[in-house]
């Protein structure tokens, strides 16, 4: 048996993880009656909107992203047309990114439903890159109920190209050194940076496949198509040394609510404050972040807005700690006998990644571990059924947001 090429340990190992028909798949996940039906997420066929995503069943009718919804209706009269629920997609996206960061912190999100992972350093621990890719696919299915396609290669360009080759539910591996032959016959539009204009130029010059760029004399091609073609020749040869750019960390995680009517009742405001704090803590845990500073924002009926902050003794993602800090800000810093409020917000700032040293269970307070268990249970319930179950009462929602 030959050793997998990656075991020699010299090449980078990059994964590109891309969810399949993401918006449409989330809709089907949340409404199982849609399974097997052509689901089209985007504008209404009556309006002037476009298709944001189409299930594979809809794609069989020729429906594609960015097509007008009216055209999609012509192609697929049986289609189930749904308006996008971006908040829900963002929620699933956060769960996806947290899952990926469970494999490696070297995650570079490209969009709401795709990311690069550099697993070069994970091989000894987690297995070969194809094994790691298979494991991620399995976990995405088990934990999110969705399918992803994954490309595995020695660089970003090849990994992204590979993830797209056998969609949906694909796993395509391009072994180091084999990229050039593997992509030679693909249409030239598959190269990053070849849009419609460049594509027409290449095709009118008889260059239709990626490999065609490697046949001619590079200097001649450059003269004909401009200096940009150098970069494309590199890609065509399967070379791409762009580094990973791990996620820019969120600077803060916040939540606020505008009331339908101004609220002056202290108990009611406290309950709303608790709920906002719980929601923030949950998002921190989902994103594997902890906060050092809790910020309370309050807006009065005359639109004066105050923010007050409290720095914690240690970074935390605990619901109880964040709630206590928010309550303290509400009760003490806003003063007693205060005026009614029209808006209240809780934000966690000064964030650190959960795995950074210095925020372990440093404190011996009794109850801390129990609180963490309660947090975990609430997270699991919310993950399965949506964030229905929270401590405290529900605030009245922002009338603009319905
Ligand atoms: Mg996708």
Tab-separated table of C-alpha atoms and ligand atoms in Angstrom:
chain	number	residue	atom	x	y	z
A	1	UNK	CA	0.000	0.000	0.000
A	2	UNK	CA	1.346	3.415	-0.924
A	3	UNK	CA	1.576	6.096	1.680
A	4	UNK	CA	-0.820	8.987	1.121
A	5	UNK	CA	1.173	11.861	-0.360
A	6	UNK	CA	0.419	14.122	2.583
A	7	UNK	CA	2.147	11.898	5.091
A	8	UNK	CA	5.527	13.204	4.006
A	9	UNK	CA	4.575	16.424	5.781
A	10	UNK	CA	6.012	18.996	3.372
A	11	UNK	CA	2.909	20.176	1.583
A	12	UNK	CA	0.269	22.423	2.972
A	13	UNK	CA	-3.102	20.775	3.457
A	14	UNK	CA	-6.033	23.089	2.771
A	15	UNK	CA	-9.707	22.172	2.987
A	16	UNK	CA	-12.486	24.178	1.382
A	17	UNK	CA	-15.819	23.454	3.031
A	18	UNK	CA	-18.896	24.662	1.155
A	19	UNK	CA	-22.474	23.997	2.209
A	20	UNK	CA	-24.789	22.623	-0.474
A	21	UNK	CA	-27.617	24.944	-1.596
A	22	UNK	CA	-27.301	26.549	1.817
A	23	UNK	CA	-30.406	28.755	2.204
A	24	UNK	CA	-32.651	26.195	0.531
A	25	UNK	CA	-31.194	23.387	2.650
A	26	UNK	CA	-31.806	25.320	5.884
A	27	UNK	CA	-35.416	25.892	4.829
A	28	UNK	CA	-35.844	22.175	4.186
A	29	UNK	CA	-34.196	21.366	7.497
A	30	UNK	CA	-36.652	23.600	9.345
A	31	UNK	CA	-39.667	22.410	7.322
A	32	UNK	CA	-39.217	18.722	6.515
A	33	UNK	CA	-42.365	18.713	4.364
A	34	UNK	CA	-40.242	20.572	1.782
A	35	UNK	CA	-37.851	17.647	1.402
A	36	UNK	CA	-37.553	16.518	-2.210
A	37	UNK	CA	-39.393	19.583	-3.489
A	38	UNK	CA	-37.929	22.387	-5.620
A	39	UNK	CA	-37.262	25.107	-3.038
A	40	UNK	CA	-36.359	28.560	-4.328
A	41	UNK	CA	-35.259	31.206	-1.826
A	42	UNK	CA	-35.243	34.850	-2.869
A	43	UNK	CA	-37.601	37.454	-4.263
A	44	UNK	CA	-41.237	36.733	-5.016
A	45	UNK	CA	-42.036	35.704	-8.606
A	46	UNK	CA	-44.527	38.592	-8.725
A	47	UNK	CA	-41.887	41.140	-7.780
A	48	UNK	CA	-38.587	42.075	-9.353
A	49	UNK	CA	-36.386	40.092	-6.998
A	50	UNK	CA	-33.841	37.452	-7.907
A	51	UNK	CA	-33.146	33.893	-6.787
A	52	UNK	CA	-30.733	33.789	-3.845
A	53	UNK	CA	-30.564	30.001	-3.646
A	54	UNK	CA	-32.236	27.002	-5.235
A	55	UNK	CA	-32.422	23.422	-4.014
A	56	UNK	CA	-30.972	20.751	-6.283
A	57	UNK	CA	-34.518	19.695	-7.158
A	58	UNK	CA	-35.126	23.235	-8.445
A	59	UNK	CA	-31.814	23.300	-10.299
A	60	UNK	CA	-32.993	20.321	-12.359
A	61	UNK	CA	-35.514	22.709	-13.899
A	62	UNK	CA	-32.714	25.096	-14.798
A	63	UNK	CA	-33.254	27.463	-11.875
A	64	UNK	CA	-30.018	29.225	-10.869
A	65	UNK	CA	-28.875	31.845	-8.366
A	66	UNK	CA	-29.140	35.470	-9.518
A	67	UNK	CA	-31.829	34.573	-12.079
A	68	UNK	CA	-35.000	36.676	-11.763
A	69	UNK	CA	-37.623	35.026	-9.599
A	70	UNK	CA	-40.148	35.571	-12.392
A	71	UNK	CA	-37.969	33.547	-14.777
A	72	UNK	CA	-37.562	30.854	-12.116
A	73	UNK	CA	-41.334	30.593	-11.870
A	74	UNK	CA	-41.562	30.110	-15.657
A	75	UNK	CA	-38.986	27.315	-15.545
A	76	UNK	CA	-40.365	25.722	-12.414
A	77	UNK	CA	-44.058	26.474	-11.878
A	78	UNK	CA	-44.200	23.905	-9.071
A	79	UNK	CA	-41.411	25.673	-7.165
A	80	UNK	CA	-41.850	26.567	-3.520
A	81	UNK	CA	-40.844	30.244	-3.377
A	82	UNK	CA	-39.659	31.432	0.031
A	83	UNK	CA	-38.393	34.749	1.323
A	84	UNK	CA	-34.893	34.555	2.830
A	85	UNK	CA	-34.584	34.337	6.622
A	86	UNK	CA	-31.105	35.797	6.981
A	87	UNK	CA	-31.098	35.732	10.793
A	88	UNK	CA	-31.673	31.998	10.730
A	89	UNK	CA	-28.960	31.430	8.102
A	90	UNK	CA	-26.530	33.483	10.201
A	91	UNK	CA	-27.384	31.346	13.201
A	92	UNK	CA	-26.604	28.147	11.293
A	93	UNK	CA	-23.486	29.792	9.862
A	94	UNK	CA	-22.199	30.547	13.369
A	95	UNK	CA	-22.777	26.941	14.365
A	96	UNK	CA	-20.913	25.819	11.228
A	97	UNK	CA	-17.922	28.085	11.873
A	98	UNK	CA	-17.789	26.993	15.517
A	99	UNK	CA	-17.823	23.360	14.361
A	100	UNK	CA	-14.973	24.054	11.920
A	101	UNK	CA	-12.946	25.845	14.601
A	102	UNK	CA	-13.311	22.684	16.632
A	103	UNK	CA	-10.977	21.079	14.083
A	104	UNK	CA	-8.477	23.930	13.790
A	105	UNK	CA	-8.382	27.614	14.742
A	106	UNK	CA	-6.980	28.263	11.242
A	107	UNK	CA	-10.358	28.889	9.651
A	108	UNK	CA	-10.847	31.565	7.005
A	109	UNK	CA	-14.544	32.154	6.319
A	110	UNK	CA	-15.201	33.171	2.712
A	111	UNK	CA	-18.916	33.737	2.994
A	112	UNK	CA	-21.853	32.747	5.157
A	113	UNK	CA	-21.593	29.083	4.135
A	114	UNK	CA	-18.006	28.400	3.107
A	115	UNK	CA	-14.551	28.511	4.634
A	116	UNK	CA	-10.971	27.441	4.159
A	117	UNK	CA	-9.261	25.360	6.830
A	118	UNK	CA	-5.521	24.881	7.069
A	119	UNK	CA	-5.091	21.398	8.536
A	120	UNK	CA	-1.365	21.123	7.799
A	121	UNK	CA	-0.610	20.954	11.490
A	122	UNK	CA	-3.444	18.598	12.447
A	123	UNK	CA	-2.319	15.459	10.658
A	124	UNK	CA	-0.630	13.690	13.507
A	125	UNK	CA	-3.607	14.312	15.752
A	126	UNK	CA	-6.562	13.948	13.416
A	127	UNK	CA	-5.403	11.784	10.524
A	128	UNK	CA	-4.747	12.464	6.859
A	129	UNK	CA	-6.385	15.521	5.241
A	130	UNK	CA	-8.969	13.357	3.402
A	131	UNK	CA	-9.826	11.692	6.701
A	132	UNK	CA	-10.217	15.076	8.375
A	133	UNK	CA	-12.455	16.190	5.483
A	134	UNK	CA	-14.630	13.092	5.810
A	135	UNK	CA	-14.923	13.682	9.535
A	136	UNK	CA	-16.038	17.284	9.020
A	137	UNK	CA	-18.695	16.153	6.542
A	138	UNK	CA	-19.926	13.572	9.027
A	139	UNK	CA	-20.116	16.129	11.841
A	140	UNK	CA	-21.869	18.732	9.681
A	141	UNK	CA	-24.493	16.107	8.893
A	142	UNK	CA	-24.832	14.871	12.471
A	143	UNK	CA	-24.721	18.201	14.273
A	144	UNK	CA	-26.320	20.586	11.773
A	145	UNK	CA	-28.484	18.161	9.779
A	146	UNK	CA	-27.048	19.544	6.517
A	147	UNK	CA	-24.620	18.427	3.819
A	148	UNK	CA	-21.364	20.083	2.852
A	149	UNK	CA	-19.020	19.512	-0.066
A	150	UNK	CA	-15.330	19.533	0.746
A	151	UNK	CA	-12.286	19.970	-1.454
A	152	UNK	CA	-8.866	18.881	-0.237
A	153	UNK	CA	-5.662	20.129	-1.846
A	154	UNK	CA	-2.298	21.712	-1.187
A	155	UNK	CA	-3.543	25.262	-1.778
A	156	UNK	CA	-6.624	27.452	-1.629
A	157	UNK	CA	-7.319	27.639	-5.358
A	158	UNK	CA	-7.286	23.880	-5.878
A	159	UNK	CA	-9.240	23.207	-2.694
A	160	UNK	CA	-12.013	25.601	-3.711
A	161	UNK	CA	-12.127	24.207	-7.200
A	162	UNK	CA	-12.243	20.660	-5.832
A	163	UNK	CA	-15.156	21.327	-3.472
A	164	UNK	CA	-17.257	22.324	-6.469
A	165	UNK	CA	-16.515	19.299	-8.655
A	166	UNK	CA	-18.896	16.766	-7.147
A	167	UNK	CA	-21.621	18.804	-5.503
A	168	UNK	CA	-23.787	18.057	-3.592
A	169	UNK	CA	-22.295	16.056	-0.721
A	170	UNK	CA	-18.957	15.799	-2.537
A	171	UNK	CA	-15.498	15.008	-1.240
A	172	UNK	CA	-12.806	15.603	-3.844
A	173	UNK	CA	-9.127	15.192	-3.072
A	174	UNK	CA	-6.413	16.634	-5.294
A	175	UNK	CA	-3.175	15.054	-4.142
A	176	UNK	CA	-0.093	17.275	-3.979
A	177	UNK	CA	1.647	17.399	-7.340
A	178	UNK	CA	-1.395	16.194	-9.272
A	179	UNK	CA	-3.255	19.498	-9.575
A	180	UNK	CA	-1.949	20.434	-12.981
A	181	UNK	CA	-3.194	17.312	-14.779
A	182	UNK	CA	-6.342	17.174	-12.709
A	183	UNK	CA	-7.612	20.575	-13.820
A	184	UNK	CA	-6.174	20.783	-17.343
A	185	UNK	CA	-9.405	19.796	-19.083
A	186	UNK	CA	-11.722	22.037	-17.082
A	187	UNK	CA	-13.212	25.118	-18.775
A	188	UNK	CA	-11.010	28.174	-18.471
A	189	UNK	CA	-13.767	30.016	-16.563
A	190	UNK	CA	-12.974	27.819	-13.571
A	191	UNK	CA	-9.856	29.873	-12.940
A	192	UNK	CA	-10.251	32.504	-10.249
A	193	UNK	CA	-10.355	35.921	-11.843
A	194	UNK	CA	-11.666	34.827	-15.234
A	195	UNK	CA	-14.960	36.658	-15.615
A	196	UNK	CA	-17.060	37.124	-18.689
A	197	UNK	CA	-14.790	39.629	-20.413
A	198	UNK	CA	-11.619	37.603	-19.923
A	199	UNK	CA	-13.455	34.428	-20.862
A	200	UNK	CA	-14.532	35.921	-24.191
A	201	UNK	CA	-10.996	37.129	-24.891
A	202	UNK	CA	-9.497	33.730	-24.176
A	203	UNK	CA	-12.123	31.837	-26.132
A	204	UNK	CA	-11.840	34.040	-29.198
A	205	UNK	CA	-8.101	33.296	-29.092
A	206	UNK	CA	-8.858	29.577	-29.007
A	207	UNK	CA	-8.064	29.094	-25.306
A	208	UNK	CA	-10.994	27.186	-23.838
A	209	UNK	CA	-9.523	24.864	-21.242
A	210	UNK	CA	-7.326	25.621	-18.232
A	211	UNK	CA	-4.495	23.554	-19.700
A	212	UNK	CA	-4.456	25.705	-22.832
A	213	UNK	CA	-2.812	28.492	-20.840
A	214	UNK	CA	0.225	26.253	-20.300
A	215	UNK	CA	0.738	25.466	-23.985
A	216	UNK	CA	1.707	28.891	-25.260
A	217	UNK	CA	4.736	31.028	-24.533
A	218	UNK	CA	4.064	32.993	-21.312
A	219	UNK	CA	5.624	36.193	-22.652
A	220	UNK	CA	3.441	36.001	-25.745
A	221	UNK	CA	0.303	35.456	-23.652
A	222	UNK	CA	1.239	38.382	-21.451
A	223	UNK	CA	1.672	40.616	-24.459
A	224	UNK	CA	-1.717	39.570	-25.760
A	225	UNK	CA	-3.771	39.521	-22.559
A	226	UNK	CA	-1.898	41.795	-20.178
A	227	UNK	CA	0.189	41.205	-17.044
A	228	UNK	CA	-2.723	39.652	-15.165
A	229	UNK	CA	-2.325	36.484	-17.208
A	230	UNK	CA	0.879	35.599	-15.305
A	231	UNK	CA	-1.165	34.907	-12.226
A	232	UNK	CA	-3.620	32.773	-14.199
A	233	UNK	CA	-0.770	30.726	-15.647
A	234	UNK	CA	0.395	30.021	-12.096
A	235	UNK	CA	-3.092	28.849	-11.128
A	236	UNK	CA	-3.366	26.738	-14.275
A	237	UNK	CA	-0.157	25.014	-13.219
A	238	UNK	CA	-1.827	24.274	-9.877
A	239	UNK	CA	0.333	26.763	-7.986
A	240	UNK	CA	-1.167	29.176	-5.475
A	241	UNK	CA	0.800	30.310	-2.458
A	242	UNK	CA	-1.700	32.731	-0.980
A	243	UNK	CA	-1.676	32.360	2.778
A	244	UNK	CA	-4.638	31.689	5.011
A	245	UNK	CA	-6.241	34.755	6.556
A	246	UNK	CA	-7.941	33.479	9.694
A	247	UNK	CA	-11.225	35.126	10.642
A	248	UNK	CA	-11.205	38.687	11.785
A	249	UNK	CA	-12.566	38.266	15.216
A	250	UNK	CA	-15.807	39.938	16.077
A	251	UNK	CA	-14.977	42.996	18.148
A	252	UNK	CA	-18.189	42.678	20.068
A	253	UNK	CA	-21.355	40.641	20.279
A	254	UNK	CA	-24.489	42.553	21.124
A	255	UNK	CA	-28.217	42.456	21.285
A	256	UNK	CA	-30.725	45.236	21.689
A	257	UNK	CA	-34.444	45.696	21.595
A	258	UNK	CA	-36.617	48.722	20.848
A	259	UNK	CA	-39.875	48.621	22.756
A	260	UNK	CA	-43.283	49.043	21.187
A	261	UNK	CA	-44.051	51.413	24.094
A	262	UNK	CA	-41.645	53.039	26.537
A	263	UNK	CA	-41.082	50.924	29.639
A	264	UNK	CA	-40.552	52.362	33.098
A	265	UNK	CA	-41.293	49.314	35.219
A	266	UNK	CA	-38.076	48.233	36.963
A	267	UNK	CA	-38.948	44.545	37.153
A	268	UNK	CA	-39.895	44.409	33.506
A	269	UNK	CA	-36.696	46.158	32.458
A	270	UNK	CA	-34.657	43.767	34.566
A	271	UNK	CA	-36.327	40.766	32.927
A	272	UNK	CA	-35.586	42.156	29.471
A	273	UNK	CA	-32.017	42.897	30.478
A	274	UNK	CA	-31.642	39.277	31.673
A	275	UNK	CA	-32.909	37.923	28.413
A	276	UNK	CA	-30.620	40.118	26.332
A	277	UNK	CA	-27.652	39.028	28.461
A	278	UNK	CA	-28.563	35.361	28.050
A	279	UNK	CA	-28.761	35.756	24.306
A	280	UNK	CA	-25.359	37.442	24.175
A	281	UNK	CA	-23.823	34.711	26.332
A	282	UNK	CA	-25.279	32.057	24.061
A	283	UNK	CA	-23.783	33.661	20.999
A	284	UNK	CA	-20.404	33.881	22.684
A	285	UNK	CA	-20.519	30.181	23.492
A	286	UNK	CA	-21.594	29.314	19.952
A	287	UNK	CA	-18.641	31.283	18.568
A	288	UNK	CA	-16.199	30.017	21.173
A	289	UNK	CA	-15.615	33.530	22.517
A	290	UNK	CA	-15.443	35.050	25.973
A	291	UNK	CA	-15.936	38.624	27.062
A	292	UNK	CA	-14.042	40.814	29.459
A	293	UNK	CA	-16.342	43.836	29.264
A	294	UNK	CA	-20.132	44.027	29.405
A	295	UNK	CA	-21.744	47.154	27.971
A	296	UNK	CA	-25.292	48.318	28.621
A	297	UNK	CA	-26.991	50.716	26.225
A	298	UNK	CA	-30.126	52.618	27.151
A	299	UNK	CA	-32.144	55.039	25.082
A	300	UNK	CA	-34.705	57.423	26.562
A	301	UNK	CA	-37.945	58.586	24.947
A	302	UNK	CA	-36.204	61.794	23.807
A	303	UNK	CA	-33.566	59.623	22.038
A	304	UNK	CA	-30.774	60.470	24.449
A	305	UNK	CA	-28.595	57.377	24.519
A	306	UNK	CA	-26.321	56.274	27.334
A	307	UNK	CA	-23.811	53.447	27.435
A	308	UNK	CA	-22.250	52.145	30.620
A	309	UNK	CA	-19.671	49.391	30.850
A	310	UNK	CA	-18.294	47.032	33.443
A	311	UNK	CA	-15.021	45.155	33.185
A	312	UNK	CA	-15.103	41.672	34.649
A	313	UNK	CA	-12.397	40.093	36.791
A	314	UNK	CA	-11.921	37.379	34.160
A	315	UNK	CA	-13.168	36.684	30.655
A	316	UNK	CA	-16.365	34.660	30.634
A	317	UNK	CA	-19.086	33.206	28.427
A	318	UNK	CA	-21.272	32.365	31.393
A	319	UNK	CA	-24.918	33.403	31.271
A	320	UNK	CA	-25.010	34.141	34.992
A	321	UNK	CA	-21.872	36.306	35.035
A	322	UNK	CA	-22.937	38.350	32.032
A	323	UNK	CA	-26.452	38.706	33.363
A	324	UNK	CA	-25.211	39.868	36.757
A	325	UNK	CA	-22.941	42.440	35.141
A	326	UNK	CA	-25.760	43.723	32.922
A	327	UNK	CA	-28.110	43.919	35.908
A	328	UNK	CA	-25.584	45.811	37.929
A	329	UNK	CA	-25.192	48.320	35.112
A	330	UNK	CA	-28.945	48.664	34.828
A	331	UNK	CA	-29.577	49.069	38.572
A	332	UNK	CA	-26.569	51.072	39.668
A	333	UNK	CA	-25.134	52.964	36.757
A	334	UNK	CA	-28.383	54.176	35.289
A	335	UNK	CA	-29.456	55.473	38.675
A	336	UNK	CA	-32.637	55.046	40.615
A	337	UNK	CA	-35.876	56.791	39.850
A	338	UNK	CA	-34.859	56.767	36.234
A	339	UNK	CA	-37.039	57.743	33.343
A	340	UNK	CA	-38.715	55.130	31.166
A	341	UNK	CA	-36.665	53.619	28.354
A	342	UNK	CA	-37.436	53.078	24.703
A	343	UNK	CA	-34.444	50.836	23.973
A	344	UNK	CA	-32.206	48.541	25.937
A	345	UNK	CA	-29.123	46.716	24.723
A	346	UNK	CA	-26.464	44.417	26.132
A	347	UNK	CA	-23.122	43.996	24.393
A	348	UNK	CA	-20.115	41.843	25.187
A	349	UNK	CA	-16.911	43.637	24.177
A	350	UNK	CA	-13.195	43.035	24.612
A	351	UNK	CA	-13.522	39.481	23.318
A	352	UNK	CA	-11.031	36.660	23.446
A	353	UNK	CA	-11.109	33.218	21.924
A	354	UNK	CA	-12.286	30.585	24.348
A	355	UNK	CA	-9.165	28.484	24.061
A	356	UNK	CA	-6.771	31.277	24.961
A	357	UNK	CA	-5.044	30.768	28.292
A	358	UNK	CA	-6.084	32.699	31.322
A	359	UNK	CA	-9.804	32.089	31.439
A	360	UNK	CA	-10.021	28.581	32.752
A	361	UNK	CA	-11.983	27.728	35.843
A	362	UNK	CA	-9.846	29.971	37.992
A	363	UNK	CA	-12.539	30.636	40.498
A	364	UNK	CA	-13.581	28.194	43.112
A	365	UNK	CA	-17.029	29.649	43.700
A	366	UNK	CA	-19.586	26.948	44.292
A	367	UNK	CA	-22.305	27.022	41.677
A	368	UNK	CA	-20.003	28.037	38.861
A	369	UNK	CA	-19.802	24.571	37.441
A	370	UNK	CA	-23.516	24.096	37.855
A	371	UNK	CA	-24.097	27.345	35.966
A	372	UNK	CA	-21.959	26.042	33.142
A	373	UNK	CA	-24.062	22.894	33.026
A	374	UNK	CA	-27.242	24.959	32.862
A	375	UNK	CA	-25.714	26.992	30.023
A	376	UNK	CA	-24.874	23.829	28.127
A	377	UNK	CA	-28.387	22.451	28.498
A	378	UNK	CA	-29.910	25.742	27.351
A	379	UNK	CA	-27.571	25.753	24.358
A	380	UNK	CA	-28.550	22.215	23.406
A	381	UNK	CA	-32.235	22.978	23.705
A	382	UNK	CA	-31.834	26.139	21.647
A	383	UNK	CA	-29.734	24.326	19.060
A	384	UNK	CA	-32.430	21.741	18.569
A	385	UNK	CA	-35.559	23.807	18.841
A	386	UNK	CA	-34.443	27.366	18.225
A	387	UNK	CA	-33.934	29.896	20.974
A	388	UNK	CA	-37.362	29.441	22.533
A	389	UNK	CA	-36.327	28.615	26.017
A	390	UNK	CA	-34.602	31.332	27.965
A	391	UNK	CA	-34.336	32.587	31.443
A	392	UNK	CA	-36.688	35.463	32.200
A	393	UNK	CA	-39.620	36.797	30.261
A	394	UNK	CA	-39.856	37.760	26.637
A	395	UNK	CA	-39.453	41.419	25.782
A	396	UNK	CA	-41.869	43.064	23.451
A	397	UNK	CA	-40.223	42.932	20.123
A	398	UNK	CA	-39.141	45.788	17.941
A	399	UNK	CA	-42.203	46.795	15.910
A	400	UNK	CA	-40.026	47.446	12.867
A	401	UNK	CA	-38.675	43.947	12.973
A	402	UNK	CA	-42.100	42.379	13.511
B	1	LIG	MG1	-22.413	26.984	-0.788
